[in-house]
C-alpha atoms as one frame of an Amber mdcrd trajectory, in Angstrom:
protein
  45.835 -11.017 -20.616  44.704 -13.737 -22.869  42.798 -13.227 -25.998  39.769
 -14.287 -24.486  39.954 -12.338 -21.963  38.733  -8.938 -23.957  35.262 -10.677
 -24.138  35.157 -11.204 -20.137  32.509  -9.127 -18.444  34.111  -6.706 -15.773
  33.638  -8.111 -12.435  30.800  -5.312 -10.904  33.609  -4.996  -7.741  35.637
  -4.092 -10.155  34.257  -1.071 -11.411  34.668   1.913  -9.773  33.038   5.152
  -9.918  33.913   8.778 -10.470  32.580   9.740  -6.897  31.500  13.476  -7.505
  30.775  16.157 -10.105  33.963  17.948 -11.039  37.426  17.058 -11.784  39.990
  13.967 -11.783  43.456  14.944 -10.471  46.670  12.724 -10.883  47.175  12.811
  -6.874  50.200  15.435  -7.622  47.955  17.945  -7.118  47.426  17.175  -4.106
  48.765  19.627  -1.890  50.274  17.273   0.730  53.182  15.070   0.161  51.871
  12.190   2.316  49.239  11.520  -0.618  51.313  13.300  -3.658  54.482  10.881
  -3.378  51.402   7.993  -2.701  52.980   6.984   1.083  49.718   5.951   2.015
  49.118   4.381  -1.731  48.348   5.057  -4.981  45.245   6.869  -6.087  43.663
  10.300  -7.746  42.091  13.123  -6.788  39.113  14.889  -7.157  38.138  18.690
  -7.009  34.083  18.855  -6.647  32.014  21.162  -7.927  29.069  20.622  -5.715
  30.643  19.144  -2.607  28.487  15.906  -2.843  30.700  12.334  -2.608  29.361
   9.065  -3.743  30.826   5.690  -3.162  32.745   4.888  -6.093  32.513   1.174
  -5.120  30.182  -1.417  -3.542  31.461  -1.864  -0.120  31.230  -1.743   3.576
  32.271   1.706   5.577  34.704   0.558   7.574  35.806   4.147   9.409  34.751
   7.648   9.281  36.825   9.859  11.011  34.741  12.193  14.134  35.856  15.527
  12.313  33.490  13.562   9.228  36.354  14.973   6.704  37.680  11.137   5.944
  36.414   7.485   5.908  37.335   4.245   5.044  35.489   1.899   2.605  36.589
  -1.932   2.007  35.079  -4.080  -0.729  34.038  -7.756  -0.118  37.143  -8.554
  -2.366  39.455  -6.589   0.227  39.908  -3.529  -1.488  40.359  -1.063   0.926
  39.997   2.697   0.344  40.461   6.557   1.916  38.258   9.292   0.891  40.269
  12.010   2.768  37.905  15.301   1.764  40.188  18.475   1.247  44.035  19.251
   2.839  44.470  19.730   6.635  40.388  19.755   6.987  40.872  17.726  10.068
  41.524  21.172  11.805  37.792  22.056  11.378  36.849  19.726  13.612  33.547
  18.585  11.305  32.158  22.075  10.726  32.033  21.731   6.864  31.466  18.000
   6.596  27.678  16.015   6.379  28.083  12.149   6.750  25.164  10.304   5.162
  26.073   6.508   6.562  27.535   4.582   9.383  30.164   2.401   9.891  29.228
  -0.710   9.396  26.836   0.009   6.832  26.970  -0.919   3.128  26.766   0.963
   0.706  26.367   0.665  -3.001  28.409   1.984  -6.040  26.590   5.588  -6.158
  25.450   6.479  -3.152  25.640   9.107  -1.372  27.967   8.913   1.657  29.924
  12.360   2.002  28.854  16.130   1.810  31.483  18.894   2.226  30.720  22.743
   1.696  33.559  23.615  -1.228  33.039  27.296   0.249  33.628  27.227   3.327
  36.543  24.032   2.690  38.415  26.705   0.198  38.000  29.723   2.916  38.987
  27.736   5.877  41.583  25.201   4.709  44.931  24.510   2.755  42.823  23.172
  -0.609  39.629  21.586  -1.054  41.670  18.996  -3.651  40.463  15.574  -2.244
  42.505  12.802  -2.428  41.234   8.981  -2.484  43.840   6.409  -1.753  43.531
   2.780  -2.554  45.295   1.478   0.463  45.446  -2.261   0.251  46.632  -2.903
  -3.634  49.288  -5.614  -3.973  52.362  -5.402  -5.445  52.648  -4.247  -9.381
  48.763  -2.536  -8.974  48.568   0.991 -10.185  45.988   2.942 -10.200  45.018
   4.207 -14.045  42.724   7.388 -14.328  41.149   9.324 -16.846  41.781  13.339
 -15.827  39.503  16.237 -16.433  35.991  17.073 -16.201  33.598  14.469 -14.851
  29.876  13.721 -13.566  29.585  11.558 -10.764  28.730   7.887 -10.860  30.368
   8.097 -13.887  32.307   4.467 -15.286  35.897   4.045 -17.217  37.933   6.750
 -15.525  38.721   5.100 -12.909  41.061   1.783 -13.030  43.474  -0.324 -10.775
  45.426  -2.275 -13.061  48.375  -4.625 -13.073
């Protein structure tokens, strides 16, 4: 980084949301080791209070998964992510889950895309921990968070950095 470079305005795809009221997780929480030792990438997780999930980035929805507990967002600048909501929620076959978009759509930093009821997700699966994996960063990207309590849409906890 270049001395300059402090005074640079963040490019807006850059920033990235906290996508629901609750908690940041380092992704070791996660009670899965597919996302805790980051084999699908690196990322955090989140543990919401109110079950609502906004998109932490502008971008287009690329996938949502039939059982509505996952989907896929990919930004015009190629970053790709996974909002997979709770562990082994794929078993409830969508009973749990509301999906506010469609694939294909965009969305904007904020919106609402994702419901899940943390109730019934805590009674009927493994955890309702939420991990969201950044699956397309290059080589010597890390993800950089800011843990504890958060309000959605909220900036600077959230960071992919070199």
């Amino acid at each position: 980084m270049g001395i300059f470079d402090i005074f640079k305005k963040k490019n807006k795809s850059s920033i990235i949301l906290s996508p629901t009221n609750g908690e940041i997780l380092e992704l070791s929480y996660v009670p899965d080791e597919v996302f805790s030792n980051k084999i699908m990438g690196d990322g955090f997780a989140i543990k919401s209070n109110d079950g609502v999930i906004v998109s932490p980035v502008d971008a287009t929805v690329e996938m949502i998964f039939d059982t509505k507990h996952a989907m896929g967002l990919k930004t015009d600048d190629g970053l790709e992510l996974l909002i997979h909501l709770g562990i082994d929620t794929v078993n409830l076959k969508g009973e749990g889950f509301e999906i506010f978009t469609n694939v294909g759509d965009k969305v904007k930093a904020g919106d609402k895309i994702m419901k899940m009821d943390v109730d019934f997700i805590k009674n009927n699966a493994t955890s309702d921990i939420s991990p969201i994996i950044f699956t397309s960063l290059e080589d010597g990207q890390s993800v950089k968070i800011v843990t504890g309590a958060v309000e959605a849409k909220e900036e600077n906890r959230i960071e992919i950095v070199k």
